[in-house]
Short mmCIF file of C-alpha atoms in Angstrom, two decimals:
data_model
loop_
_atom_site.label_atom_id
_atom_site.label_comp_id
_atom_site.label_asym_id
_atom_site.label_seq_id
_atom_site.Cartn_x
_atom_site.Cartn_y
_atom_site.Cartn_z
CA UNK A 384 8.22 -11.01 27.59
CA UNK A 385 8.20 -14.12 25.39
CA UNK A 386 4.91 -14.64 23.58
CA UNK A 387 3.82 -11.04 24.11
CA UNK A 388 2.35 -9.43 20.98
CA UNK A 389 4.55 -6.68 19.54
CA UNK A 390 2.80 -3.51 18.40
CA UNK A 391 3.81 -1.68 15.22
CA UNK A 392 2.95 1.74 13.92
CA UNK A 393 3.22 2.27 10.15
CA UNK A 394 3.81 5.86 8.96
CA UNK A 395 3.51 6.17 5.18
CA UNK A 396 1.34 8.43 3.04
CA UNK A 397 1.01 5.76 0.36
CA UNK A 398 -1.93 3.40 0.86
CA UNK A 399 -0.08 0.85 -1.20
CA UNK A 400 3.06 0.88 0.93
CA UNK A 401 1.04 0.82 4.16
CA UNK A 402 -0.93 -2.14 2.82
CA UNK A 403 2.20 -4.09 1.85
CA UNK A 404 3.89 -3.35 5.18
CA UNK A 405 0.82 -4.30 7.22
CA UNK A 406 0.58 -7.61 5.31
CA UNK A 407 4.23 -8.27 6.13
CA UNK A 408 3.68 -7.45 9.82
CA UNK A 409 0.55 -9.62 10.08
CA UNK A 410 2.59 -12.48 8.64
CA UNK A 411 5.08 -12.34 11.53
CA UNK A 412 4.09 -14.33 14.57
CA UNK A 413 3.33 -12.22 17.68
CA UNK A 414 3.18 -8.95 15.69
CA UNK A 415 0.28 -6.63 14.93
CA UNK A 416 -0.24 -3.21 13.38
CA UNK A 417 -1.87 -0.96 15.97
CA UNK A 418 -2.09 2.21 13.88
CA UNK A 419 -1.26 3.78 10.53
CA UNK A 420 -0.23 7.40 9.98
CA UNK A 421 -0.22 9.36 6.73
CA UNK A 422 1.74 12.40 7.91
CA UNK A 423 4.60 13.09 10.30
CA UNK A 424 2.23 14.86 12.69
CA UNK A 425 -0.08 11.85 12.80
CA UNK A 426 2.86 9.55 13.42
CA UNK A 427 3.89 11.54 16.52
CA UNK A 428 0.34 11.62 17.87
CA UNK A 429 -0.26 7.91 17.26
CA UNK A 430 3.12 7.02 18.76
CA UNK A 431 2.23 8.82 21.99
CA UNK A 432 -1.21 7.20 22.07
CA UNK A 433 -0.20 3.58 21.30
CA UNK A 434 3.41 3.37 22.53
CA UNK A 435 4.31 0.87 19.77
CA UNK A 436 7.30 -1.47 20.00
CA UNK A 437 8.42 -0.45 16.50
CA UNK A 438 7.66 2.39 14.09
CA UNK A 439 8.19 2.17 10.33
CA UNK A 440 8.74 5.67 8.98
CA UNK A 441 8.55 6.96 5.41
CA UNK A 442 10.56 10.15 4.87
CA UNK A 443 8.71 11.84 2.04
CA UNK A 444 5.28 12.60 3.53
CA UNK A 445 3.05 15.67 3.60
CA UNK A 446 3.34 18.04 6.53
CA UNK A 447 6.49 18.01 8.65
CA UNK A 448 7.71 14.82 6.92
CA UNK A 449 9.29 11.71 8.35
CA UNK A 450 12.67 13.11 9.42
CA UNK A 451 11.17 15.69 11.75
CA UNK A 452 8.74 13.08 13.07
CA UNK A 453 11.69 10.82 14.01
CA UNK A 454 13.31 13.68 15.93
CA UNK A 455 10.12 14.49 17.82
CA UNK A 456 9.37 10.85 18.65
CA UNK A 457 12.90 10.32 19.97
CA UNK A 458 12.59 13.55 21.98
CA UNK A 459 9.41 12.14 23.54
CA UNK A 460 10.85 8.65 24.10
CA UNK A 461 14.57 8.11 23.76
CA UNK A 462 14.11 4.35 23.60
CA UNK A 463 11.69 4.43 20.64
CA UNK A 464 12.57 1.92 17.94
CA UNK A 465 12.22 3.40 14.47
CA UNK A 466 13.10 1.91 11.11
CA UNK A 467 13.04 4.16 8.05
CA UNK A 468 11.44 2.62 4.97
CA UNK A 469 11.71 5.12 2.16
CA UNK A 470 12.56 5.56 -1.50
CA UNK A 471 15.12 8.09 -0.24
CA UNK A 472 16.78 5.47 1.96
CA UNK A 473 19.64 4.90 -0.47
CA UNK A 474 20.78 8.52 -0.31
CA UNK A 475 23.77 8.67 2.01
CA UNK A 476 22.93 12.07 3.48
CA UNK A 477 19.35 11.11 4.28
CA UNK A 478 20.48 7.84 5.79
CA UNK A 479 23.00 9.54 8.05
CA UNK A 480 20.52 12.21 9.06
CA UNK A 481 17.96 9.53 9.97
CA UNK A 482 20.50 7.51 11.97
CA UNK A 483 21.72 10.62 13.77
CA UNK A 484 18.11 11.51 14.58
CA UNK A 485 17.72 8.12 16.25
CA UNK A 486 16.48 5.64 13.61
CA UNK A 487 17.95 2.17 14.09
CA UNK A 488 17.91 1.00 10.48
CA UNK A 489 17.08 2.20 6.99
CA UNK A 490 15.47 0.18 4.21
CA UNK A 491 15.12 1.50 0.63
CA UNK A 492 12.03 1.13 -1.50
CA UNK A 493 11.46 -1.03 -3.45
CA UNK A 494 12.30 -3.59 -0.78
CA UNK A 495 12.50 -7.35 -0.50
CA UNK A 496 9.92 -8.67 1.93
CA UNK A 497 12.35 -11.18 3.42
CA UNK A 498 14.76 -8.37 4.24
CA UNK A 499 12.02 -6.33 5.92
CA UNK A 500 10.91 -9.34 7.99
CA UNK A 501 14.50 -10.00 9.07
CA UNK A 502 15.01 -6.36 10.16
CA UNK A 503 11.68 -6.26 12.04
CA UNK A 504 12.35 -9.54 13.84
CA UNK A 505 15.82 -8.43 14.83
CA UNK A 506 14.74 -5.03 16.16
CA UNK A 507 11.82 -6.60 18.03
CA UNK A 508 14.03 -9.25 19.59
CA UNK A 509 12.10 -12.07 17.94
CA UNK A 510 15.22 -13.97 16.87
CA UNK B 731 19.39 -2.91 -8.36
CA UNK B 732 18.68 0.57 -7.14
CA UNK B 733 21.41 2.88 -5.84
CA UNK B 734 22.39 2.35 -2.28
CA UNK B 735 25.03 3.66 0.06
CA UNK B 736 27.41 0.88 1.21
CA UNK B 737 26.64 1.67 4.86
CA UNK B 738 22.97 0.98 4.29
CA UNK B 739 23.76 -2.41 2.77
CA UNK B 740 25.77 -3.28 5.90
CA UNK B 741 22.84 -2.27 8.12
CA UNK B 742 20.24 -4.14 6.06
CA UNK B 743 22.35 -7.27 6.06
CA UNK B 744 22.92 -7.03 9.80
CA UNK B 745 26.70 -6.93 9.21
CA UNK B 746 26.95 -3.73 11.28
CA UNK B 747 24.62 -2.20 13.85
CA UNK B 748 23.64 1.47 13.76
CA UNK B 749 26.16 2.52 16.45
CA UNK B 750 29.01 0.67 14.74
CA UNK B 751 28.22 2.32 11.40
CA UNK B 752 28.07 5.74 13.06
CA UNK B 753 31.47 5.07 14.70
CA UNK B 754 33.03 4.21 11.33
CA UNK B 755 31.52 7.27 9.65
CA UNK B 756 32.77 9.51 12.47
CA UNK B 757 36.26 8.08 12.02
CA UNK B 758 36.04 8.53 8.23
CA UNK B 759 35.01 12.16 8.68
CA UNK B 760 37.85 12.80 11.13
CA UNK B 761 40.27 11.82 8.35
CA UNK B 762 38.70 14.21 5.86
CA UNK B 763 40.63 17.44 5.55
CA UNK B 764 38.78 20.53 4.43
CA UNK B 765 40.03 22.55 1.47
CA UNK B 766 40.35 25.74 3.53
CA UNK B 767 42.18 23.97 6.34
CA UNK B 768 44.81 22.66 3.91
CA UNK B 769 45.14 26.10 2.27
CA UNK B 770 45.83 27.69 5.69
CA UNK B 771 48.30 24.95 6.71
CA UNK B 772 50.28 25.58 3.48
CA UNK B 773 50.23 29.32 4.08
CA UNK B 774 48.19 30.05 0.94
CA UNK B 775 45.21 31.62 2.74
CA UNK B 776 44.57 33.23 6.12
CA UNK B 777 41.78 31.93 8.42
CA UNK B 778 39.88 35.20 7.77
CA UNK B 779 39.99 34.64 4.00
CA UNK B 780 38.77 31.07 4.49
CA UNK B 781 35.85 32.26 6.60
CA UNK B 782 34.86 34.85 3.97
CA UNK B 783 34.96 32.21 1.22
CA UNK B 784 32.92 29.84 3.40
CA UNK B 785 30.31 32.54 3.89
CA UNK B 786 30.10 33.15 0.16
CA UNK B 787 29.96 29.43 -0.56
CA UNK B 788 26.87 29.04 1.61
CA UNK B 789 25.02 31.45 -0.69
CA UNK B 790 26.04 29.82 -4.00
CA UNK B 791 26.58 26.39 -5.56
CA UNK B 792 30.24 27.21 -6.30
CA UNK B 793 33.16 25.18 -5.01
CA UNK B 794 35.60 26.63 -2.49
CA UNK B 795 38.49 26.60 -4.97
CA UNK B 796 36.37 28.25 -7.65
CA UNK B 797 35.56 31.18 -5.37
CA UNK B 798 39.17 31.52 -4.23
CA UNK B 799 40.36 31.66 -7.86
CA UNK B 800 37.60 34.14 -8.72
CA UNK B 801 38.80 36.43 -5.94
CA UNK B 802 42.40 36.13 -7.12
CA UNK B 803 43.48 34.51 -3.81
CA UNK B 804 44.62 31.21 -5.35
CA UNK B 805 45.76 30.17 -8.81
CA UNK B 806 44.74 26.96 -10.61
CA UNK B 807 48.07 25.27 -9.79
CA UNK B 808 47.58 25.70 -6.03
CA UNK B 809 43.94 24.58 -6.25
CA UNK B 810 45.08 21.34 -7.95
CA UNK B 811 47.78 20.84 -5.31
CA UNK B 812 45.25 21.23 -2.47
CA UNK B 813 42.77 18.86 -4.15
CA UNK B 814 45.52 16.23 -4.46
CA UNK B 815 46.36 16.56 -0.74
CA UNK B 816 42.65 16.32 0.06
CA UNK B 817 42.19 13.18 -2.07
CA UNK B 818 45.22 11.50 -0.52
CA UNK B 819 43.84 12.12 2.97
CA UNK B 820 40.38 10.76 2.11
CA UNK B 821 39.57 7.21 3.15
CA UNK B 822 36.64 5.10 2.00
CA UNK B 823 34.03 3.85 4.45
CA UNK B 824 35.31 0.29 4.05
CA UNK B 825 38.80 1.33 5.12
CA UNK B 826 37.36 3.22 8.10
CA UNK B 827 35.46 0.07 9.14
CA UNK B 828 38.62 -2.04 9.04
CA UNK B 829 40.77 0.62 10.71
CA UNK B 830 38.31 0.94 13.59
CA UNK B 831 38.38 -2.86 13.99
CA UNK B 832 34.68 -3.38 13.27
CA UNK B 833 35.32 -5.93 10.51
CA UNK B 834 38.34 -7.87 9.32
CA UNK B 835 39.59 -7.10 5.83
CA UNK B 836 38.36 -10.52 4.66
CA UNK B 837 34.88 -9.90 6.01
CA UNK B 838 34.83 -6.45 4.41
CA UNK B 839 35.87 -7.87 1.02
CA UNK B 840 33.02 -10.40 1.17
CA UNK B 841 30.55 -7.65 2.09
CA UNK B 842 31.80 -5.46 -0.77
CA UNK B 843 31.40 -8.34 -3.18
CA UNK B 844 27.79 -8.85 -2.09
CA UNK B 845 27.13 -5.11 -2.31
CA UNK B 846 28.50 -4.84 -5.85
CA UNK B 847 26.45 -7.84 -6.93
CA UNK B 848 23.27 -6.30 -5.52
CA UNK B 849 23.95 -2.89 -7.07
CA UNK B 850 24.11 -4.36 -10.57
CA UNK B 851 24.94 -2.49 -13.72
CA UNK B 852 25.86 1.09 -14.33
CA UNK B 853 23.31 3.10 -16.34
CA UNK B 854 23.17 2.18 -20.01
CA UNK B 855 23.66 4.56 -22.92
CA UNK B 856 20.69 6.77 -23.56
CA UNK B 857 20.18 9.22 -26.38
CA UNK B 858 20.58 12.75 -25.03
CA UNK B 859 18.66 15.66 -26.49
CA UNK B 860 20.67 18.65 -27.71
CA UNK B 861 21.53 21.58 -25.50
CA UNK B 862 20.91 20.05 -22.09
CA UNK B 863 24.33 20.81 -20.64
CA UNK B 864 24.37 20.38 -16.90
CA UNK B 865 21.19 18.31 -16.91
CA UNK B 866 22.59 15.08 -18.41
CA UNK B 867 22.89 13.28 -15.08
CA UNK B 868 19.29 14.10 -14.22
CA UNK B 869 18.02 12.86 -17.59
CA UNK B 870 20.21 9.74 -17.55
CA UNK B 871 19.13 8.78 -14.04
CA UNK B 872 15.45 9.40 -14.80
CA UNK B 873 15.54 6.93 -17.69
CA UNK B 874 17.78 4.36 -16.05
CA UNK B 875 15.90 4.23 -12.73
CA UNK B 876 12.49 4.23 -14.45
CA UNK B 877 13.55 1.19 -16.47
CA UNK B 878 14.95 -0.56 -13.40
CA UNK B 879 11.92 0.08 -11.22
CA UNK B 880 9.59 -1.19 -13.98
CA UNK B 881 11.70 -4.33 -14.17
CA UNK B 882 11.98 -4.82 -10.42
CA UNK B 883 8.44 -3.97 -9.32
CA UNK B 884 6.49 -5.14 -12.36
CA UNK B 885 8.75 -7.47 -14.27
CA UNK B 886 8.13 -5.27 -17.32
CA UNK B 887 10.88 -4.36 -19.77
CA UNK B 888 10.54 -0.93 -21.27
CA UNK B 889 12.53 0.65 -24.05
CA UNK B 890 12.83 4.37 -24.61
CA UNK B 891 12.47 6.02 -27.99
CA UNK B 892 14.28 9.15 -29.09
CA UNK B 893 13.88 12.18 -26.86
CA UNK B 894 11.79 15.01 -28.25
CA UNK B 895 11.47 18.56 -27.10
CA UNK B 896 7.76 19.31 -26.79
CA UNK B 897 5.48 22.05 -25.65
CA UNK B 898 3.08 19.51 -24.15
CA UNK B 899 3.26 15.89 -22.98
CA UNK B 900 0.97 13.32 -24.60
CA UNK B 901 -1.07 12.15 -21.68
CA UNK B 902 -2.39 8.63 -21.18
CA UNK B 903 -4.85 7.52 -18.47
CA UNK B 904 -2.80 8.64 -15.46
CA UNK B 905 -0.20 11.35 -15.04
CA UNK B 906 2.12 11.74 -12.08
CA UNK B 907 4.45 14.69 -11.56
CA UNK B 908 7.15 15.13 -8.96
CA UNK B 909 9.20 18.25 -8.39
CA UNK B 910 12.77 18.04 -7.19
CA UNK B 911 14.34 20.68 -4.98
CA UNK B 912 17.94 21.42 -4.10
CA UNK B 913 20.71 22.00 -6.66
CA UNK B 914 18.00 22.22 -9.37
CA UNK B 915 14.21 22.21 -9.41
CA UNK B 916 13.53 19.93 -12.38
CA UNK B 917 10.31 17.95 -12.65
CA UNK B 918 9.87 14.25 -13.41
CA UNK B 919 6.71 13.23 -15.27
CA UNK B 920 5.31 9.79 -15.95
CA UNK B 921 2.11 9.13 -17.82
CA UNK B 922 0.78 5.60 -18.28
CA UNK B 923 -2.16 3.93 -19.97
CA UNK B 924 -4.91 2.27 -17.94
CA UNK B 925 -3.44 -1.20 -18.64
CA UNK B 926 -0.08 -0.21 -17.19
CA UNK B 927 -1.61 1.66 -14.23
CA UNK B 928 -3.74 -1.37 -13.32
CA UNK B 929 -0.74 -3.61 -13.77
CA UNK B 930 1.25 -1.47 -11.32
CA UNK B 931 -1.55 -1.71 -8.74
CA UNK B 932 -2.19 -5.43 -9.27
CA UNK B 933 1.47 -6.38 -9.02
CA UNK B 934 1.99 -4.24 -5.93
CA UNK B 935 -1.12 -5.58 -4.19
CA UNK B 936 -0.40 -9.11 -5.46
CA UNK B 937 -3.99 -9.24 -6.60
CA UNK B 938 -4.19 -10.26 -10.29
CA UNK B 939 -8.00 -9.89 -10.34
CA UNK B 940 -8.14 -6.59 -8.52
CA UNK B 941 -11.08 -4.44 -9.61
CA UNK B 942 -10.45 -0.94 -10.92
CA UNK B 943 -10.84 1.66 -8.23
CA UNK B 944 -9.56 5.09 -9.12
CA UNK B 945 -8.10 6.04 -5.73
CA UNK B 946 -6.22 2.76 -5.38
CA UNK B 947 -4.78 2.91 -8.89
CA UNK B 948 -3.87 6.59 -8.56
CA UNK B 949 -2.09 5.91 -5.27
CA UNK B 950 -0.18 2.99 -6.79
CA UNK B 951 1.04 5.15 -9.71
CA UNK B 952 2.03 7.91 -7.27
CA UNK B 953 4.02 5.48 -5.12
CA UNK B 954 5.71 4.09 -8.22
CA UNK B 955 6.86 7.62 -9.16
CA UNK B 956 7.92 8.26 -5.57
CA UNK B 957 10.11 5.15 -5.65
CA UNK B 958 11.67 6.15 -9.00
CA UNK B 959 12.43 9.70 -7.85
CA UNK B 960 13.72 8.69 -4.41
CA UNK B 961 16.17 6.33 -6.07
CA UNK B 962 17.14 9.04 -8.56
CA UNK B 963 17.97 11.28 -5.59
CA UNK B 964 20.28 8.59 -4.16
CA UNK B 965 21.98 8.06 -7.52
CA UNK B 966 22.40 11.79 -8.21
CA UNK B 967 24.00 12.26 -4.80
CA UNK B 968 26.72 9.81 -5.76
CA UNK B 969 27.44 12.17 -8.69
CA UNK B 970 27.66 15.19 -6.40
CA UNK B 971 24.18 16.51 -7.26
CA UNK B 972 22.23 17.26 -4.07
CA UNK B 973 18.49 17.07 -4.47
CA UNK B 974 15.43 16.23 -2.44
CA UNK B 975 11.92 15.35 -3.54
CA UNK B 976 8.44 16.68 -2.92
CA UNK B 977 5.38 14.45 -2.65
CA UNK B 978 4.15 13.48 -6.17
CA UNK B 979 0.90 14.86 -7.59
CA UNK B 980 -1.11 12.36 -9.60
CA UNK B 981 -4.14 12.81 -11.81
CA UNK B 982 -6.58 10.59 -13.69
CA UNK B 983 -7.26 11.69 -17.28
CA UNK B 984 -10.55 13.52 -16.64
CA UNK B 985 -8.94 15.79 -14.06
CA UNK B 986 -5.52 16.17 -15.64
CA UNK B 987 -4.03 19.65 -16.00
CA UNK B 988 -2.49 20.54 -19.35
CA UNK B 989 1.20 20.46 -18.51
CA UNK B 990 2.96 22.74 -20.93
CA UNK B 991 6.48 24.03 -21.02
CA UNK B 992 6.62 27.62 -19.92
CA UNK B 993 9.13 30.44 -20.26
CA UNK B 994 12.53 29.41 -18.88
CA UNK B 995 11.69 25.70 -18.88
CA UNK B 996 12.14 22.89 -21.40
CA UNK B 997 9.93 19.83 -21.60
CA UNK B 998 11.74 16.77 -22.91
CA UNK B 999 9.51 13.78 -23.64
CA UNK B 1000 10.64 10.17 -23.90
CA UNK B 1001 8.06 7.86 -25.41
CA UNK B 1002 8.58 4.34 -24.13
CA UNK B 1003 7.56 0.96 -25.42
CA UNK B 1004 6.20 -1.88 -23.31
CA UNK B 1005 4.18 -4.87 -24.50
CA UNK B 1006 1.36 -4.31 -22.05
CA UNK B 1007 0.52 -0.65 -22.65
CA UNK B 1008 1.66 2.91 -23.28
CA UNK B 1009 4.14 4.84 -21.20
CA UNK B 1010 5.65 8.29 -21.68
CA UNK B 1011 8.25 9.77 -19.45
CA UNK B 1012 9.17 13.41 -19.42
CA UNK B 1013 11.38 15.83 -17.62
CA UNK B 1014 10.86 19.55 -17.22
CA UNK B 1015 14.24 21.22 -16.97
CA UNK B 1016 14.51 24.53 -15.15
#
């Protein structure tokens, strides 16, 4: 619905990356961060609890990691919107694996903020 | 500036959607002919021989042709012939995109131009230590990507000195270590002075007056190393080296372990110069 606030879940074990991404999200009108996860397991749990409109997923995280978390989130909700934001994003094999698992887009670190905003807005239907 | 797969650029730019990219990749893969399949079609190998070579290949890093020659099933001339057929059948992703009608050739050319511009230069020339055969790509990418990430994330230009084989790395205020896995299990090491570590954190948090807080600074250094090594993985993959990364381990000086080279490993240190502080990069080759 127009004007409805979009909820985002950030999954990244780096405090720095989570901080930068949450600042970006807070800067987008009608968007808010509802939860932050530091492991793949946490990401799955928080996804089920908050039902966010978009998940940002790092791949290299402790525990089961981001790739397995994508698979489990998609298994729980086939319509989940996930964007991978990872230093491994430029690696063709990782990118294909993430897309095949159900991610909608992949952004490499370091990223341009404008690019991230554009991808978020597009996936959230804000443009 | 950092290595990227062309398909990712198309996604990021919104030129193609996920499903369109997947369609093009599927088409590209359908055009790729396997070595064994060609060998069977030419009557050089039987399907049973191909299966046995495939089984062996899964246990080693060797190429299909290498194993076939080793077993006396193919000679070098036939291997070259099959590789030529394979290369002629291969199509690039861009061609697959045009052939599947997802983009016009003009649109593809413009996208390729933008992609090349964003990717920037090839790695520069770095001094290689002696006797590191087979590890050159890893060393070259570690230096090149470290320099690029310093420039991109911190606007700092660093210059590497001559590589030195050491038994121990000279540690500054923070040390971060990341182990690769896959085709090789080398380690990447980065140690930085307090000035540089704080600079990394302040630039990343966009907070020039940020107070020193050990956990925050340690995390910023760890993420910096994670970004370097993730991008190295992408670059190495384009050279046919398959690797993945573990989560980095990062220490502040008081808690730092003495990282020494051990039996079967070599520690190569690269002192680096930057105006704002001290940096040393190292690789442990296994």
